[in-house]
Amino acid sequence: MTDFVMSEGLAEPADLRPAPSGERRRPVWVVPDEVPAVVPRAARFTEARWVAKYRWAALTGDLGAALFGVSLALVVRFGAQINLGYVLLGAALPIAWLVCVALERGYETRYFGTGPEEFRSVIRAAVALTAVVAVTSYATKSQVARGFVVLAVPMTCFAAMFARWVLHRQISKRRFAGRCMRKVLVVGRNDQVTTLRRHLEERKTDGYVVVASCLPRGDAFEEPEPERLGRGEMDILKAVDEWDVEVVAVAADPELSGHSLRKLSWALEQRGVELIVSPGIVEVAGPRISIRPVAGLSLLHLERPSVSGGPHVLKNVFDRVVGCFLLLAVAPILLVTAVLVKLTSRGPVLFRQTRVGRGGEQFQMLKFRTMVIDAEERKAELHALNQGNGVLFKLRDDPRVTRIGRYLRRFSIDELPQLVNVLRGDMSLVGPRPPLPAEVAQYAIDDARRMLVKPGLTGLWQVSGRSDLTWEESMRLDLRYADNWSIALDLLILWKTARAVLGSDGAY
């Protein structure tokens, strides 16, 4: 078995030479058969304090939301004539609401501040509470007013989600300031550790900060910063006690699995430390991953991405219905913009450009013209000033952009005519960025997977940096969307798009 060394903060470079063949060292994953009881150390009580505050705030918010929903339903449905039965029902519903949220894991520590998981628990609790009321009413043959239930439960759900959103915003601000973070020890091989560490630290709002790493003795560190190097030999349990971590993250490693990993989990459980294991499939979202028992083993199943059939029909219907409403809503803006473009510069109002859609089919994408009519001819003389990502040509202060065009680009108004492409079926509201044929010609074999779905008016690239992204980052986001898309993800991206457009980050 392979020996591991510690990578600890602010330490001198380690001697990473393999252990002499005659010297016995204890492998990092070996856990004693009898682990003595361990009292959690003071730093974990620091974590417990903010966790307790968050839990109480969530409980208070859910209770307040339930009281608000019930009170509103009673007043709207019955006015001043509320009988005793509905008063008792109104008093019982908030308690039942808290129980449903707890049963749906809405108060579990690992979900605090995660956003989507918290919101899903609230939505599932609303569905469960509705079912409980319906079954209880049927079983007891009581006549509960449907108007009361239909108003009370949804309003409670919306109010609770708003309260959780406020909590999420507050803890996100604290985490950006380095507070309310959970210290992580990463264990595994060098390449897996580097990848897992990068993903854990990518989003501070998730609340993970890597303070140390355990690597096999003999592995070299790829990033030779002083804070990433370590010295001395230390197994996982010693590292946990030394760095007082709250989470041990194990990168995919066949040598650290099975019974050794199970014994490690027992030892960490006594120390009050959470164990998380990366399956090594970093770009696949949770809904496609499930654990199923097979032949007495718990096996990880990876579902195929949805590229056809019912889900895509639903997506097409959603695109056309919502796109039609959006087009009607922005019609006055389209009319005013068309007049301004026509009056301020020579040339057509709309700019048509060939783009590649789903399955490699080409179509004419529509945009408001934001450049002078000879923009393509002048592109060659500006090529040396390219500030794009190496494949796309971008300039922050492009001299070819018209005066009105700068404002249209800043607030993405120039892209509104693409709603016509959505109604035609060429594009979707949400999807990968529509590529040019010249870009598709440079695709690697794996990159072509982004064309399994229709290109979108907005997407992960829009809410993650827009033109500021590198080519590799934008491609990674497009592939992630193509592999993991869902209607819920589309709704989330549409919501974030509005914030990105109003902030005008990366738009030029």
PDB file of C-alpha atoms in Angstrom, residues 143-428:
ATOM      1  CA  GLN A 143     -64.980  19.209   4.609  1.00  0.00           C
ATOM      2  CA  VAL A 144     -61.854  21.364   4.371  1.00  0.00           C
ATOM      3  CA  ALA A 145     -62.362  24.307   2.044  1.00  0.00           C
ATOM      4  CA  ARG A 146     -60.251  23.817  -1.064  1.00  0.00           C
ATOM      5  CA  GLY A 147     -59.759  27.561  -1.413  1.00  0.00           C
ATOM      6  CA  PHE A 148     -58.159  27.689   2.025  1.00  0.00           C
ATOM      7  CA  VAL A 149     -55.660  24.896   1.254  1.00  0.00           C
ATOM      8  CA  VAL A 150     -54.904  26.123  -2.273  1.00  0.00           C
ATOM      9  CA  LEU A 151     -54.019  29.562  -0.904  1.00  0.00           C
ATOM     10  CA  ALA A 152     -52.370  28.628   2.411  1.00  0.00           C
ATOM     11  CA  VAL A 153     -49.848  26.049   1.202  1.00  0.00           C
ATOM     12  CA  PRO A 154     -48.499  27.890  -1.892  1.00  0.00           C
ATOM     13  CA  MET A 155     -48.203  31.183  -0.021  1.00  0.00           C
ATOM     14  CA  THR A 156     -46.372  29.391   2.786  1.00  0.00           C
ATOM     15  CA  CYS A 157     -44.037  27.817   0.233  1.00  0.00           C
ATOM     16  CA  PHE A 158     -43.292  31.119  -1.539  1.00  0.00           C
ATOM     17  CA  ALA A 159     -42.736  32.954   1.739  1.00  0.00           C
ATOM     18  CA  ALA A 160     -40.431  30.190   3.032  1.00  0.00           C
ATOM     19  CA  MET A 161     -38.431  30.221  -0.203  1.00  0.00           C
ATOM     20  CA  PHE A 162     -38.063  33.989   0.066  1.00  0.00           C
ATOM     21  CA  ALA A 163     -36.834  33.637   3.657  1.00  0.00           C
ATOM     22  CA  ARG A 164     -34.310  30.967   2.593  1.00  0.00           C
ATOM     23  CA  TRP A 165     -33.166  33.214  -0.268  1.00  0.00           C
ATOM     24  CA  VAL A 166     -32.498  36.024   2.208  1.00  0.00           C
ATOM     25  CA  LEU A 167     -30.549  33.611   4.424  1.00  0.00           C
ATOM     26  CA  HIS A 168     -28.589  32.353   1.424  1.00  0.00           C
ATOM     27  CA  ARG A 169     -27.659  35.908   0.445  1.00  0.00           C
ATOM     28  CA  GLN A 170     -26.471  36.696   3.965  1.00  0.00           C
ATOM     29  CA  ILE A 171     -24.314  33.605   4.341  1.00  0.00           C
ATOM     30  CA  SER A 172     -22.901  34.095   0.822  1.00  0.00           C
ATOM     31  CA  LYS A 173     -21.688  37.567   1.802  1.00  0.00           C
ATOM     32  CA  ARG A 174     -20.047  36.135   4.914  1.00  0.00           C
ATOM     33  CA  ARG A 175     -18.377  33.359   2.913  1.00  0.00           C
ATOM     34  CA  PHE A 176     -16.988  35.837   0.391  1.00  0.00           C
ATOM     35  CA  ALA A 177     -15.417  37.536   3.414  1.00  0.00           C
ATOM     36  CA  GLY A 178     -13.926  34.208   4.550  1.00  0.00           C
ATOM     37  CA  ARG A 179     -16.400  33.510   7.357  1.00  0.00           C
ATOM     38  CA  CYS A 180     -18.730  30.555   7.931  1.00  0.00           C
ATOM     39  CA  MET A 181     -16.371  28.325   5.956  1.00  0.00           C
ATOM     40  CA  ARG A 182     -15.759  24.633   6.544  1.00  0.00           C
ATOM     41  CA  LYS A 183     -12.112  23.533   6.614  1.00  0.00           C
ATOM     42  CA  VAL A 184     -11.402  20.621   4.277  1.00  0.00           C
ATOM     43  CA  LEU A 185      -8.642  18.013   4.142  1.00  0.00           C
ATOM     44  CA  VAL A 186      -8.306  16.559   0.613  1.00  0.00           C
ATOM     45  CA  VAL A 187      -6.931  13.021   0.247  1.00  0.00           C
ATOM     46  CA  GLY A 188      -5.838  11.270  -2.935  1.00  0.00           C
ATOM     47  CA  ARG A 189      -3.370  11.236  -5.799  1.00  0.00           C
ATOM     48  CA  ASN A 190      -1.834  14.458  -7.019  1.00  0.00           C
ATOM     49  CA  ASP A 191      -3.951  14.974 -10.132  1.00  0.00           C
ATOM     50  CA  GLN A 192      -7.203  14.023  -8.389  1.00  0.00           C
ATOM     51  CA  VAL A 193      -6.357  16.224  -5.395  1.00  0.00           C
ATOM     52  CA  THR A 194      -5.587  19.185  -7.646  1.00  0.00           C
ATOM     53  CA  THR A 195      -8.860  18.791  -9.560  1.00  0.00           C
ATOM     54  CA  LEU A 196     -10.989  18.263  -6.457  1.00  0.00           C
ATOM     55  CA  ARG A 197      -9.361  21.165  -4.635  1.00  0.00           C
ATOM     56  CA  ARG A 198      -9.964  23.477  -7.595  1.00  0.00           C
ATOM     57  CA  HIS A 199     -13.631  22.537  -7.772  1.00  0.00           C
ATOM     58  CA  LEU A 200     -14.159  22.903  -4.016  1.00  0.00           C
ATOM     59  CA  GLU A 201     -12.588  26.347  -3.981  1.00  0.00           C
ATOM     60  CA  GLU A 202     -14.196  27.487  -7.244  1.00  0.00           C
ATOM     61  CA  ARG A 203     -17.336  28.805  -5.524  1.00  0.00           C
ATOM     62  CA  LYS A 204     -16.839  30.389  -2.137  1.00  0.00           C
ATOM     63  CA  THR A 205     -20.603  30.399  -1.583  1.00  0.00           C
ATOM     64  CA  ASP A 206     -20.487  26.609  -1.111  1.00  0.00           C
ATOM     65  CA  GLY A 207     -18.491  27.225   2.071  1.00  0.00           C
ATOM     66  CA  TYR A 208     -15.449  24.953   1.578  1.00  0.00           C
ATOM     67  CA  VAL A 209     -11.835  26.016   2.064  1.00  0.00           C
ATOM     68  CA  VAL A 210      -9.026  23.480   1.598  1.00  0.00           C
ATOM     69  CA  VAL A 211      -6.447  23.865   4.370  1.00  0.00           C
ATOM     70  CA  ALA A 212      -4.336  20.755   3.711  1.00  0.00           C
ATOM     71  CA  SER A 213      -3.849  17.799   1.388  1.00  0.00           C
ATOM     72  CA  CYS A 214      -2.680  14.212   1.843  1.00  0.00           C
ATOM     73  CA  LEU A 215      -0.688  12.811  -1.072  1.00  0.00           C
ATOM     74  CA  PRO A 216       1.065   9.451  -1.498  1.00  0.00           C
ATOM     75  CA  ARG A 217       4.731   9.638  -0.547  1.00  0.00           C
ATOM     76  CA  GLY A 218       6.632   9.954  -3.805  1.00  0.00           C
ATOM     77  CA  ASP A 219       4.017  12.067  -5.580  1.00  0.00           C
ATOM     78  CA  ALA A 220       5.277  15.512  -6.611  1.00  0.00           C
ATOM     79  CA  PHE A 221       3.207  18.630  -6.128  1.00  0.00           C
ATOM     80  CA  GLU A 222       2.213  20.225  -9.416  1.00  0.00           C
ATOM     81  CA  GLU A 223       1.781  23.713  -7.889  1.00  0.00           C
ATOM     82  CA  PRO A 224       4.921  24.609  -5.924  1.00  0.00           C
ATOM     83  CA  GLU A 225       3.485  27.475  -3.853  1.00  0.00           C
ATOM     84  CA  PRO A 226       4.763  27.454  -0.246  1.00  0.00           C
ATOM     85  CA  GLU A 227       1.254  27.176   1.178  1.00  0.00           C
ATOM     86  CA  ARG A 228       0.661  24.031  -0.887  1.00  0.00           C
ATOM     87  CA  LEU A 229       3.764  22.110   0.109  1.00  0.00           C
ATOM     88  CA  GLY A 230       4.195  20.060   3.243  1.00  0.00           C
ATOM     89  CA  ARG A 231       6.655  18.071   5.251  1.00  0.00           C
ATOM     90  CA  GLY A 232       6.621  14.953   7.338  1.00  0.00           C
ATOM     91  CA  GLU A 233       4.513  11.832   7.222  1.00  0.00           C
ATOM     92  CA  MET A 234       1.025  11.943   8.605  1.00  0.00           C
ATOM     93  CA  ASP A 235      -2.013   9.747   8.204  1.00  0.00           C
ATOM     94  CA  ILE A 236      -5.530  11.083   7.753  1.00  0.00           C
ATOM     95  CA  LEU A 237      -6.545  10.952  11.410  1.00  0.00           C
ATOM     96  CA  LYS A 238      -3.421  12.779  12.529  1.00  0.00           C
ATOM     97  CA  ALA A 239      -4.049  15.359   9.821  1.00  0.00           C
ATOM     98  CA  VAL A 240      -7.635  15.797  10.982  1.00  0.00           C
ATOM     99  CA  ASP A 241      -6.500  16.438  14.553  1.00  0.00           C
ATOM    100  CA  GLU A 242      -3.593  18.638  13.482  1.00  0.00           C
ATOM    101  CA  TRP A 243      -5.616  20.919  11.211  1.00  0.00           C
ATOM    102  CA  ASP A 244      -8.913  20.596  13.074  1.00  0.00           C
ATOM    103  CA  VAL A 245     -10.844  20.111   9.834  1.00  0.00           C
ATOM    104  CA  GLU A 246     -14.603  19.712   9.574  1.00  0.00           C
ATOM    105  CA  VAL A 247     -14.636  17.769   6.284  1.00  0.00           C
ATOM    106  CA  VAL A 248     -12.412  15.074   4.764  1.00  0.00           C
ATOM    107  CA  ALA A 249     -12.760  14.947   0.981  1.00  0.00           C
ATOM    108  CA  VAL A 250     -11.470  11.773  -0.668  1.00  0.00           C
ATOM    109  CA  ALA A 251     -10.655  12.031  -4.371  1.00  0.00           C
ATOM    110  CA  ALA A 252     -11.381   9.029  -6.568  1.00  0.00           C
ATOM    111  CA  ASP A 253      -8.661   6.508  -5.701  1.00  0.00           C
ATOM    112  CA  PRO A 254      -9.014   2.706  -6.039  1.00  0.00           C
ATOM    113  CA  GLU A 255      -6.432   2.196  -3.258  1.00  0.00           C
ATOM    114  CA  LEU A 256      -8.570   4.088  -0.737  1.00  0.00           C
ATOM    115  CA  SER A 257     -11.902   2.300  -0.898  1.00  0.00           C
ATOM    116  CA  GLY A 258     -13.874  -0.620   0.448  1.00  0.00           C
ATOM    117  CA  HIS A 259     -13.284  -1.648   4.029  1.00  0.00           C
ATOM    118  CA  SER A 260     -10.505   0.905   4.589  1.00  0.00           C
ATOM    119  CA  LEU A 261     -12.835   3.744   3.614  1.00  0.00           C
ATOM    120  CA  ARG A 262     -15.579   2.308   5.793  1.00  0.00           C
ATOM    121  CA  LYS A 263     -13.295   2.156   8.838  1.00  0.00           C
ATOM    122  CA  LEU A 264     -12.160   5.689   8.111  1.00  0.00           C
ATOM    123  CA  SER A 265     -15.786   6.849   8.134  1.00  0.00           C
ATOM    124  CA  TRP A 266     -16.270   5.264  11.569  1.00  0.00           C
ATOM    125  CA  ALA A 267     -13.250   7.041  12.969  1.00  0.00           C
ATOM    126  CA  LEU A 268     -14.280  10.368  11.488  1.00  0.00           C
ATOM    127  CA  GLU A 269     -17.805   9.920  12.822  1.00  0.00           C
ATOM    128  CA  GLN A 270     -16.431   9.750  16.386  1.00  0.00           C
ATOM    129  CA  ARG A 271     -14.537  12.970  15.769  1.00  0.00           C
ATOM    130  CA  GLY A 272     -17.601  14.764  14.408  1.00  0.00           C
ATOM    131  CA  VAL A 273     -15.971  15.114  10.978  1.00  0.00           C
ATOM    132  CA  GLU A 274     -17.905  14.742   7.736  1.00  0.00           C
ATOM    133  CA  LEU A 275     -16.607  12.440   4.982  1.00  0.00           C
ATOM    134  CA  ILE A 276     -17.297  13.187   1.329  1.00  0.00           C
ATOM    135  CA  VAL A 277     -16.082  11.066  -1.588  1.00  0.00           C
ATOM    136  CA  SER A 278     -15.681  12.356  -5.126  1.00  0.00           C
ATOM    137  CA  PRO A 279     -16.797   9.833  -7.778  1.00  0.00           C
ATOM    138  CA  GLY A 280     -14.376  11.408 -10.245  1.00  0.00           C
ATOM    139  CA  ILE A 281     -17.188  12.507 -12.609  1.00  0.00           C
ATOM    140  CA  VAL A 282     -16.858  16.219 -11.987  1.00  0.00           C
ATOM    141  CA  GLU A 283     -18.963  17.593 -14.870  1.00  0.00           C
ATOM    142  CA  VAL A 284     -22.070  15.465 -14.271  1.00  0.00           C
ATOM    143  CA  ALA A 285     -24.866  16.900 -12.166  1.00  0.00           C
ATOM    144  CA  GLY A 286     -26.551  15.109  -9.290  1.00  0.00           C
ATOM    145  CA  PRO A 287     -29.857  14.206 -11.018  1.00  0.00           C
ATOM    146  CA  ARG A 288     -27.964  11.923 -13.412  1.00  0.00           C
ATOM    147  CA  ILE A 289     -26.115  10.140 -10.595  1.00  0.00           C
ATOM    148  CA  SER A 290     -27.778   7.622  -8.301  1.00  0.00           C
ATOM    149  CA  ILE A 291     -26.709   4.887  -5.894  1.00  0.00           C
ATOM    150  CA  ARG A 292     -28.396   1.537  -6.477  1.00  0.00           C
ATOM    151  CA  PRO A 293     -27.908  -1.783  -4.660  1.00  0.00           C
ATOM    152  CA  VAL A 294     -26.723  -4.511  -7.025  1.00  0.00           C
ATOM    153  CA  ALA A 295     -25.663  -7.987  -5.844  1.00  0.00           C
ATOM    154  CA  GLY A 296     -25.264  -6.695  -2.305  1.00  0.00           C
ATOM    155  CA  LEU A 297     -23.093  -3.770  -3.428  1.00  0.00           C
ATOM    156  CA  SER A 298     -23.879  -0.069  -3.552  1.00  0.00           C
ATOM    157  CA  LEU A 299     -23.032   0.892  -7.133  1.00  0.00           C
ATOM    158  CA  LEU A 300     -22.940   4.347  -8.696  1.00  0.00           C
ATOM    159  CA  HIS A 301     -25.230   4.557 -11.708  1.00  0.00           C
ATOM    160  CA  LEU A 302     -24.781   7.256 -14.338  1.00  0.00           C
ATOM    161  CA  GLU A 303     -27.924   7.991 -16.347  1.00  0.00           C
ATOM    162  CA  ARG A 304     -27.664   8.897 -20.014  1.00  0.00           C
ATOM    163  CA  PRO A 305     -28.283  12.577 -20.822  1.00  0.00           C
ATOM    164  CA  SER A 306     -31.684  13.384 -22.259  1.00  0.00           C
ATOM    165  CA  VAL A 307     -31.219  14.304 -25.934  1.00  0.00           C
ATOM    166  CA  SER A 308     -34.613  13.368 -27.388  1.00  0.00           C
ATOM    167  CA  GLY A 309     -38.132  12.271 -26.553  1.00  0.00           C
ATOM    168  CA  GLY A 310     -40.549  13.704 -24.021  1.00  0.00           C
ATOM    169  CA  PRO A 311     -38.199  16.090 -22.192  1.00  0.00           C
ATOM    170  CA  HIS A 312     -37.203  17.787 -25.447  1.00  0.00           C
ATOM    171  CA  VAL A 313     -40.845  18.074 -26.540  1.00  0.00           C
ATOM    172  CA  LEU A 314     -41.595  19.755 -23.230  1.00  0.00           C
ATOM    173  CA  LYS A 315     -38.619  22.056 -23.710  1.00  0.00           C
ATOM    174  CA  ASN A 316     -39.799  23.013 -27.206  1.00  0.00           C
ATOM    175  CA  VAL A 317     -43.297  23.801 -25.946  1.00  0.00           C
ATOM    176  CA  PHE A 318     -41.844  25.819 -23.066  1.00  0.00           C
ATOM    177  CA  ASP A 319     -39.580  27.760 -25.444  1.00  0.00           C
ATOM    178  CA  ARG A 320     -42.355  28.686 -27.844  1.00  0.00           C
ATOM    179  CA  VAL A 321     -44.945  29.604 -25.212  1.00  0.00           C
ATOM    180  CA  VAL A 322     -42.590  31.678 -23.073  1.00  0.00           C
ATOM    181  CA  GLY A 323     -40.846  33.083 -26.163  1.00  0.00           C
ATOM    182  CA  CYS A 324     -44.190  34.269 -27.566  1.00  0.00           C
ATOM    183  CA  PHE A 325     -45.068  36.051 -24.317  1.00  0.00           C
ATOM    184  CA  LEU A 326     -41.602  37.619 -24.120  1.00  0.00           C
ATOM    185  CA  LEU A 327     -41.788  38.801 -27.729  1.00  0.00           C
ATOM    186  CA  LEU A 328     -45.134  40.490 -27.061  1.00  0.00           C
ATOM    187  CA  ALA A 329     -43.781  42.029 -23.862  1.00  0.00           C
ATOM    188  CA  VAL A 330     -40.689  43.540 -25.510  1.00  0.00           C
ATOM    189  CA  ALA A 331     -42.448  44.575 -28.733  1.00  0.00           C
ATOM    190  CA  PRO A 332     -42.359  48.298 -27.793  1.00  0.00           C
ATOM    191  CA  ILE A 333     -38.621  48.039 -27.058  1.00  0.00           C
ATOM    192  CA  LEU A 334     -38.041  46.326 -30.402  1.00  0.00           C
ATOM    193  CA  LEU A 335     -39.934  49.067 -32.244  1.00  0.00           C
ATOM    194  CA  VAL A 336     -38.075  51.927 -30.520  1.00  0.00           C
ATOM    195  CA  THR A 337     -34.715  50.204 -31.003  1.00  0.00           C
ATOM    196  CA  ALA A 338     -35.370  49.618 -34.710  1.00  0.00           C
ATOM    197  CA  VAL A 339     -36.128  53.316 -35.211  1.00  0.00           C
ATOM    198  CA  LEU A 340     -32.980  54.392 -33.324  1.00  0.00           C
ATOM    199  CA  VAL A 341     -30.726  52.029 -35.290  1.00  0.00           C
ATOM    200  CA  LYS A 342     -32.173  53.258 -38.586  1.00  0.00           C
ATOM    201  CA  LEU A 343     -31.831  56.943 -37.705  1.00  0.00           C
ATOM    202  CA  THR A 344     -28.325  56.856 -36.208  1.00  0.00           C
ATOM    203  CA  SER A 345     -26.353  54.943 -38.868  1.00  0.00           C
ATOM    204  CA  ARG A 346     -26.498  53.754 -42.452  1.00  0.00           C
ATOM    205  CA  GLY A 347     -27.413  50.170 -43.181  1.00  0.00           C
ATOM    206  CA  PRO A 348     -30.108  47.604 -42.362  1.00  0.00           C
ATOM    207  CA  VAL A 349     -31.765  47.462 -38.947  1.00  0.00           C
ATOM    208  CA  LEU A 350     -31.196  43.740 -38.481  1.00  0.00           C
ATOM    209  CA  PHE A 351     -27.902  41.889 -38.758  1.00  0.00           C
ATOM    210  CA  ARG A 352     -28.179  38.337 -40.094  1.00  0.00           C
ATOM    211  CA  GLN A 353     -25.385  35.871 -39.467  1.00  0.00           C
ATOM    212  CA  THR A 354     -25.020  32.161 -40.194  1.00  0.00           C
ATOM    213  CA  ARG A 355     -24.764  30.076 -37.035  1.00  0.00           C
ATOM    214  CA  VAL A 356     -24.729  26.316 -36.362  1.00  0.00           C
ATOM    215  CA  GLY A 357     -27.624  24.781 -34.474  1.00  0.00           C
ATOM    216  CA  ARG A 358     -28.571  21.397 -33.102  1.00  0.00           C
ATOM    217  CA  GLY A 359     -27.134  18.494 -35.050  1.00  0.00           C
ATOM    218  CA  GLY A 360     -24.907  20.781 -37.121  1.00  0.00           C
ATOM    219  CA  GLU A 361     -27.787  22.428 -39.016  1.00  0.00           C
ATOM    220  CA  GLN A 362     -27.099  26.022 -40.041  1.00  0.00           C
ATOM    221  CA  PHE A 363     -29.577  28.874 -39.638  1.00  0.00           C
ATOM    222  CA  GLN A 364     -29.699  32.663 -39.916  1.00  0.00           C
ATOM    223  CA  MET A 365     -29.476  34.269 -36.484  1.00  0.00           C
ATOM    224  CA  LEU A 366     -31.066  37.716 -36.086  1.00  0.00           C
ATOM    225  CA  LYS A 367     -29.634  40.621 -34.087  1.00  0.00           C
ATOM    226  CA  PHE A 368     -29.984  44.376 -34.133  1.00  0.00           C
ATOM    227  CA  ARG A 369     -27.096  45.875 -36.091  1.00  0.00           C
ATOM    228  CA  THR A 370     -24.641  47.467 -33.645  1.00  0.00           C
ATOM    229  CA  MET A 371     -21.706  48.046 -36.027  1.00  0.00           C
ATOM    230  CA  VAL A 372     -21.033  50.048 -39.151  1.00  0.00           C
ATOM    231  CA  ILE A 373     -21.906  48.386 -42.439  1.00  0.00           C
ATOM    232  CA  ASP A 374     -18.249  47.712 -43.391  1.00  0.00           C
ATOM    233  CA  ALA A 375     -17.401  46.069 -40.051  1.00  0.00           C
ATOM    234  CA  GLU A 376     -16.309  42.762 -41.575  1.00  0.00           C
ATOM    235  CA  GLU A 377     -13.929  44.508 -43.995  1.00  0.00           C
ATOM    236  CA  ARG A 378     -12.293  46.428 -41.133  1.00  0.00           C
ATOM    237  CA  LYS A 379     -11.904  43.346 -38.922  1.00  0.00           C
ATOM    238  CA  ALA A 380      -8.560  42.339 -40.462  1.00  0.00           C
ATOM    239  CA  GLU A 381      -6.851  45.601 -39.485  1.00  0.00           C
ATOM    240  CA  LEU A 382      -8.020  45.194 -35.857  1.00  0.00           C
ATOM    241  CA  HIS A 383      -7.071  41.533 -35.511  1.00  0.00           C
ATOM    242  CA  ALA A 384      -3.820  42.343 -33.650  1.00  0.00           C
ATOM    243  CA  LEU A 385      -5.843  44.113 -30.939  1.00  0.00           C
ATOM    244  CA  ASN A 386      -8.073  41.083 -30.255  1.00  0.00           C
ATOM    245  CA  GLN A 387      -9.076  40.849 -26.556  1.00  0.00           C
ATOM    246  CA  GLY A 388     -11.197  37.751 -27.016  1.00  0.00           C
ATOM    247  CA  ASN A 389     -10.461  34.231 -25.844  1.00  0.00           C
ATOM    248  CA  GLY A 390      -8.252  33.239 -28.758  1.00  0.00           C
ATOM    249  CA  VAL A 391     -11.041  31.873 -30.945  1.00  0.00           C
ATOM    250  CA  LEU A 392     -13.658  34.633 -30.694  1.00  0.00           C
ATOM    251  CA  PHE A 393     -12.780  38.164 -31.794  1.00  0.00           C
ATOM    252  CA  LYS A 394     -13.686  40.740 -29.119  1.00  0.00           C
ATOM    253  CA  LEU A 395     -12.659  44.324 -28.373  1.00  0.00           C
ATOM    254  CA  ARG A 396     -13.820  46.279 -25.357  1.00  0.00           C
ATOM    255  CA  ASP A 397     -13.598  49.556 -27.281  1.00  0.00           C
ATOM    256  CA  ASP A 398     -14.301  48.347 -30.792  1.00  0.00           C
ATOM    257  CA  PRO A 399     -14.236  51.379 -33.149  1.00  0.00           C
ATOM    258  CA  ARG A 400     -16.679  49.646 -35.479  1.00  0.00           C
ATOM    259  CA  VAL A 401     -19.498  49.756 -32.897  1.00  0.00           C
ATOM    260  CA  THR A 402     -21.974  52.571 -33.406  1.00  0.00           C
ATOM    261  CA  ARG A 403     -22.911  55.025 -30.670  1.00  0.00           C
ATOM    262  CA  ILE A 404     -26.323  53.494 -30.101  1.00  0.00           C
ATOM    263  CA  GLY A 405     -24.807  50.035 -30.542  1.00  0.00           C
ATOM    264  CA  ARG A 406     -22.765  50.396 -27.350  1.00  0.00           C
ATOM    265  CA  TYR A 407     -25.916  50.774 -25.269  1.00  0.00           C
ATOM    266  CA  LEU A 408     -27.645  47.925 -27.074  1.00  0.00           C
ATOM    267  CA  ARG A 409     -24.714  45.611 -26.334  1.00  0.00           C
ATOM    268  CA  ARG A 410     -24.345  46.719 -22.742  1.00  0.00           C
ATOM    269  CA  PHE A 411     -27.898  45.664 -21.874  1.00  0.00           C
ATOM    270  CA  SER A 412     -28.099  42.832 -24.476  1.00  0.00           C
ATOM    271  CA  ILE A 413     -30.980  44.561 -26.277  1.00  0.00           C
ATOM    272  CA  ASP A 414     -29.299  43.710 -29.593  1.00  0.00           C
ATOM    273  CA  GLU A 415     -30.061  40.027 -28.949  1.00  0.00           C
ATOM    274  CA  LEU A 416     -33.829  40.406 -28.470  1.00  0.00           C
ATOM    275  CA  PRO A 417     -34.634  39.664 -32.162  1.00  0.00           C
ATOM    276  CA  GLN A 418     -33.350  36.135 -31.467  1.00  0.00           C
ATOM    277  CA  LEU A 419     -36.779  35.533 -29.894  1.00  0.00           C
ATOM    278  CA  VAL A 420     -37.920  35.149 -33.515  1.00  0.00           C
ATOM    279  CA  ASN A 421     -35.334  32.366 -33.903  1.00  0.00           C
ATOM    280  CA  VAL A 422     -36.790  30.749 -30.778  1.00  0.00           C
ATOM    281  CA  LEU A 423     -40.306  30.824 -32.257  1.00  0.00           C
ATOM    282  CA  ARG A 424     -38.965  29.369 -35.515  1.00  0.00           C
ATOM    283  CA  GLY A 425     -37.364  26.490 -33.617  1.00  0.00           C
ATOM    284  CA  ASP A 426     -33.798  27.356 -34.593  1.00  0.00           C
ATOM    285  CA  MET A 427     -32.855  28.279 -31.036  1.00  0.00           C
ATOM    286  CA  SER A 428     -33.963  27.702 -27.467  1.00  0.00           C
TER     287      SER A 428
END
